[in-house]
Amino acid sequence: MTTPLKMTDTRLAVMRAIAEGQVKRHRGWGKGEKTRDVYRPDSGPEKNVTRTCNDLTRADPRLAVTGRSEGPSIYSPQVWELTDAGRKVLADCDAKAAQ
């Protein structure tokens, strides 16, 4: 039995960034370089959001998945995408915040 994922401010912010296409998965080239998920805002430094993205993929139901690759190489960054369940959760949270 899985417990529902608690929606924290950080998780909601990452979900909004995923919805805007600003979060990408970068694969490591070798043993020393790990695969990481990076949020690149329009201004400011990039942020590592790997743990949050892992939480969203392990949620039941799954809230986010890796989508299309930016290039033909397997090492090209992949863009994160929200699932239907993820879009519903984000819309519900935004509706609660607007009240």
JSON list of C-alpha atoms in Angstrom, two decimals:
[
{"chain": "A", "resi": 1, "resn": "MET", "atom": "CA", "xyz": [0.00, 0.00, 0.00]},
{"chain": "A", "resi": 2, "resn": "THR", "atom": "CA", "xyz": [1.37, 3.39, -0.97]},
{"chain": "A", "resi": 3, "resn": "THR", "atom": "CA", "xyz": [0.73, 6.60, 0.89]},
{"chain": "A", "resi": 4, "resn": "PRO", "atom": "CA", "xyz": [-0.29, 9.71, -1.04]},
{"chain": "A", "resi": 5, "resn": "LEU", "atom": "CA", "xyz": [2.43, 12.23, -1.79]},
{"chain": "A", "resi": 6, "resn": "LYS", "atom": "CA", "xyz": [2.19, 15.37, 0.33]},
{"chain": "A", "resi": 7, "resn": "MET", "atom": "CA", "xyz": [2.28, 18.42, -1.90]},
{"chain": "A", "resi": 8, "resn": "THR", "atom": "CA", "xyz": [4.89, 20.78, -0.48]},
{"chain": "A", "resi": 9, "resn": "ASP", "atom": "CA", "xyz": [5.70, 24.24, -1.82]},
{"chain": "A", "resi": 10, "resn": "THR", "atom": "CA", "xyz": [8.88, 22.87, -3.42]},
{"chain": "A", "resi": 11, "resn": "ARG", "atom": "CA", "xyz": [7.05, 20.05, -5.20]},
{"chain": "A", "resi": 12, "resn": "LEU", "atom": "CA", "xyz": [4.41, 22.47, -6.48]},
{"chain": "A", "resi": 13, "resn": "ALA", "atom": "CA", "xyz": [7.09, 24.88, -7.73]},
{"chain": "A", "resi": 14, "resn": "VAL", "atom": "CA", "xyz": [8.85, 22.05, -9.58]},
{"chain": "A", "resi": 15, "resn": "MET", "atom": "CA", "xyz": [5.54, 20.89, -11.06]},
{"chain": "A", "resi": 16, "resn": "ARG", "atom": "CA", "xyz": [4.89, 24.43, -12.33]},
{"chain": "A", "resi": 17, "resn": "ALA", "atom": "CA", "xyz": [8.40, 24.53, -13.84]},
{"chain": "A", "resi": 18, "resn": "ILE", "atom": "CA", "xyz": [7.79, 21.14, -15.50]},
{"chain": "A", "resi": 19, "resn": "ALA", "atom": "CA", "xyz": [4.51, 22.45, -16.93]},
{"chain": "A", "resi": 20, "resn": "GLU", "atom": "CA", "xyz": [6.45, 25.38, -18.42]},
{"chain": "A", "resi": 21, "resn": "GLY", "atom": "CA", "xyz": [9.12, 23.08, -19.90]},
{"chain": "A", "resi": 22, "resn": "GLN", "atom": "CA", "xyz": [11.97, 24.40, -17.74]},
{"chain": "A", "resi": 23, "resn": "VAL", "atom": "CA", "xyz": [13.07, 21.10, -16.15]},
{"chain": "A", "resi": 24, "resn": "LYS", "atom": "CA", "xyz": [15.35, 18.71, -18.05]},
{"chain": "A", "resi": 25, "resn": "ARG", "atom": "CA", "xyz": [17.04, 15.40, -17.31]},
{"chain": "A", "resi": 26, "resn": "HIS", "atom": "CA", "xyz": [20.76, 15.31, -18.11]},
{"chain": "A", "resi": 27, "resn": "ARG", "atom": "CA", "xyz": [22.28, 11.85, -18.42]},
{"chain": "A", "resi": 28, "resn": "GLY", "atom": "CA", "xyz": [25.73, 11.22, -17.06]},
{"chain": "A", "resi": 29, "resn": "TRP", "atom": "CA", "xyz": [28.43, 10.39, -19.60]},
{"chain": "A", "resi": 30, "resn": "GLY", "atom": "CA", "xyz": [30.37, 7.97, -17.45]},
{"chain": "A", "resi": 31, "resn": "LYS", "atom": "CA", "xyz": [30.59, 6.26, -14.10]},
{"chain": "A", "resi": 32, "resn": "GLY", "atom": "CA", "xyz": [31.68, 9.41, -12.30]},
{"chain": "A", "resi": 33, "resn": "GLU", "atom": "CA", "xyz": [28.90, 11.62, -13.62]},
{"chain": "A", "resi": 34, "resn": "LYS", "atom": "CA", "xyz": [25.39, 10.96, -12.34]},
{"chain": "A", "resi": 35, "resn": "THR", "atom": "CA", "xyz": [22.14, 11.56, -14.15]},
{"chain": "A", "resi": 36, "resn": "ARG", "atom": "CA", "xyz": [20.55, 14.71, -12.78]},
{"chain": "A", "resi": 37, "resn": "ASP", "atom": "CA", "xyz": [17.44, 16.79, -13.25]},
{"chain": "A", "resi": 38, "resn": "VAL", "atom": "CA", "xyz": [18.01, 20.51, -13.67]},
{"chain": "A", "resi": 39, "resn": "TYR", "atom": "CA", "xyz": [15.63, 23.45, -13.41]},
{"chain": "A", "resi": 40, "resn": "ARG", "atom": "CA", "xyz": [16.76, 26.43, -15.48]},
{"chain": "A", "resi": 41, "resn": "PRO", "atom": "CA", "xyz": [14.71, 29.52, -14.64]},
{"chain": "A", "resi": 42, "resn": "ASP", "atom": "CA", "xyz": [14.62, 32.51, -16.98]},
{"chain": "A", "resi": 43, "resn": "SER", "atom": "CA", "xyz": [16.85, 34.41, -14.56]},
{"chain": "A", "resi": 44, "resn": "GLY", "atom": "CA", "xyz": [19.19, 33.16, -11.89]},
{"chain": "A", "resi": 45, "resn": "PRO", "atom": "CA", "xyz": [21.31, 30.03, -11.51]},
{"chain": "A", "resi": 46, "resn": "GLU", "atom": "CA", "xyz": [20.18, 26.53, -12.42]},
{"chain": "A", "resi": 47, "resn": "LYS", "atom": "CA", "xyz": [18.93, 24.31, -9.61]},
{"chain": "A", "resi": 48, "resn": "ASN", "atom": "CA", "xyz": [19.25, 20.57, -9.07]},
{"chain": "A", "resi": 49, "resn": "VAL", "atom": "CA", "xyz": [15.74, 19.11, -8.62]},
{"chain": "A", "resi": 50, "resn": "THR", "atom": "CA", "xyz": [16.57, 15.40, -8.97]},
{"chain": "A", "resi": 51, "resn": "ARG", "atom": "CA", "xyz": [15.10, 14.31, -5.64]},
{"chain": "A", "resi": 52, "resn": "THR", "atom": "CA", "xyz": [11.84, 16.18, -6.23]},
{"chain": "A", "resi": 53, "resn": "CYS", "atom": "CA", "xyz": [11.48, 14.73, -9.74]},
{"chain": "A", "resi": 54, "resn": "ASN", "atom": "CA", "xyz": [12.09, 11.25, -8.34]},
{"chain": "A", "resi": 55, "resn": "ASP", "atom": "CA", "xyz": [9.33, 11.84, -5.77]},
{"chain": "A", "resi": 56, "resn": "LEU", "atom": "CA", "xyz": [6.91, 12.88, -8.54]},
{"chain": "A", "resi": 57, "resn": "THR", "atom": "CA", "xyz": [7.65, 9.77, -10.60]},
{"chain": "A", "resi": 58, "resn": "ARG", "atom": "CA", "xyz": [7.29, 7.44, -7.59]},
{"chain": "A", "resi": 59, "resn": "ALA", "atom": "CA", "xyz": [3.95, 8.95, -6.52]},
{"chain": "A", "resi": 60, "resn": "ASP", "atom": "CA", "xyz": [0.82, 6.88, -6.94]},
{"chain": "A", "resi": 61, "resn": "PRO", "atom": "CA", "xyz": [-0.56, 7.93, -9.38]},
{"chain": "A", "resi": 62, "resn": "ARG", "atom": "CA", "xyz": [2.57, 9.06, -11.23]},
{"chain": "A", "resi": 63, "resn": "LEU", "atom": "CA", "xyz": [2.61, 12.87, -11.56]},
{"chain": "A", "resi": 64, "resn": "ALA", "atom": "CA", "xyz": [5.51, 13.43, -13.98]},
{"chain": "A", "resi": 65, "resn": "VAL", "atom": "CA", "xyz": [7.46, 11.49, -16.60]},
{"chain": "A", "resi": 66, "resn": "THR", "atom": "CA", "xyz": [10.44, 12.17, -18.83]},
{"chain": "A", "resi": 67, "resn": "GLY", "atom": "CA", "xyz": [9.32, 13.07, -22.30]},
{"chain": "A", "resi": 68, "resn": "ARG", "atom": "CA", "xyz": [10.95, 13.75, -25.62]},
{"chain": "A", "resi": 69, "resn": "SER", "atom": "CA", "xyz": [14.68, 14.02, -26.08]},
{"chain": "A", "resi": 70, "resn": "GLU", "atom": "CA", "xyz": [16.15, 17.24, -27.45]},
{"chain": "A", "resi": 71, "resn": "GLY", "atom": "CA", "xyz": [18.44, 15.45, -29.90]},
{"chain": "A", "resi": 72, "resn": "PRO", "atom": "CA", "xyz": [19.21, 12.12, -31.52]},
{"chain": "A", "resi": 73, "resn": "SER", "atom": "CA", "xyz": [21.82, 11.05, -28.96]},
{"chain": "A", "resi": 74, "resn": "ILE", "atom": "CA", "xyz": [20.85, 9.02, -25.90]},
{"chain": "A", "resi": 75, "resn": "TYR", "atom": "CA", "xyz": [22.82, 11.59, -23.90]},
{"chain": "A", "resi": 76, "resn": "SER", "atom": "CA", "xyz": [20.69, 14.51, -25.14]},
{"chain": "A", "resi": 77, "resn": "PRO", "atom": "CA", "xyz": [18.68, 16.16, -22.36]},
{"chain": "A", "resi": 78, "resn": "GLN", "atom": "CA", "xyz": [15.09, 15.01, -21.96]},
{"chain": "A", "resi": 79, "resn": "VAL", "atom": "CA", "xyz": [12.27, 17.41, -21.10]},
{"chain": "A", "resi": 80, "resn": "TRP", "atom": "CA", "xyz": [10.04, 16.48, -18.15]},
{"chain": "A", "resi": 81, "resn": "GLU", "atom": "CA", "xyz": [6.27, 16.39, -18.71]},
{"chain": "A", "resi": 82, "resn": "LEU", "atom": "CA", "xyz": [3.31, 16.25, -16.34]},
{"chain": "A", "resi": 83, "resn": "THR", "atom": "CA", "xyz": [0.92, 13.32, -16.63]},
{"chain": "A", "resi": 84, "resn": "ASP", "atom": "CA", "xyz": [-2.86, 13.83, -16.66]},
{"chain": "A", "resi": 85, "resn": "ALA", "atom": "CA", "xyz": [-2.87, 13.13, -12.91]},
{"chain": "A", "resi": 86, "resn": "GLY", "atom": "CA", "xyz": [-0.10, 15.70, -12.42]},
{"chain": "A", "resi": 87, "resn": "ARG", "atom": "CA", "xyz": [-2.00, 18.36, -14.36]},
{"chain": "A", "resi": 88, "resn": "LYS", "atom": "CA", "xyz": [-5.11, 17.64, -12.26]},
{"chain": "A", "resi": 89, "resn": "VAL", "atom": "CA", "xyz": [-3.19, 17.90, -8.96]},
{"chain": "A", "resi": 90, "resn": "LEU", "atom": "CA", "xyz": [-1.57, 21.16, -10.07]},
{"chain": "A", "resi": 91, "resn": "ALA", "atom": "CA", "xyz": [-4.93, 22.61, -11.15]},
{"chain": "A", "resi": 92, "resn": "ASP", "atom": "CA", "xyz": [-6.54, 21.57, -7.84]},
{"chain": "A", "resi": 93, "resn": "CYS", "atom": "CA", "xyz": [-3.73, 23.17, -5.81]},
{"chain": "A", "resi": 94, "resn": "ASP", "atom": "CA", "xyz": [-3.91, 26.36, -7.87]},
{"chain": "A", "resi": 95, "resn": "ALA", "atom": "CA", "xyz": [-7.69, 26.49, -7.41]},
{"chain": "A", "resi": 96, "resn": "LYS", "atom": "CA", "xyz": [-7.30, 26.12, -3.61]},
{"chain": "A", "resi": 97, "resn": "ALA", "atom": "CA", "xyz": [-4.67, 28.87, -3.56]},
{"chain": "A", "resi": 98, "resn": "ALA", "atom": "CA", "xyz": [-6.96, 31.22, -5.52]},
{"chain": "A", "resi": 99, "resn": "GLN", "atom": "CA", "xyz": [-9.78, 30.91, -2.97]}
]
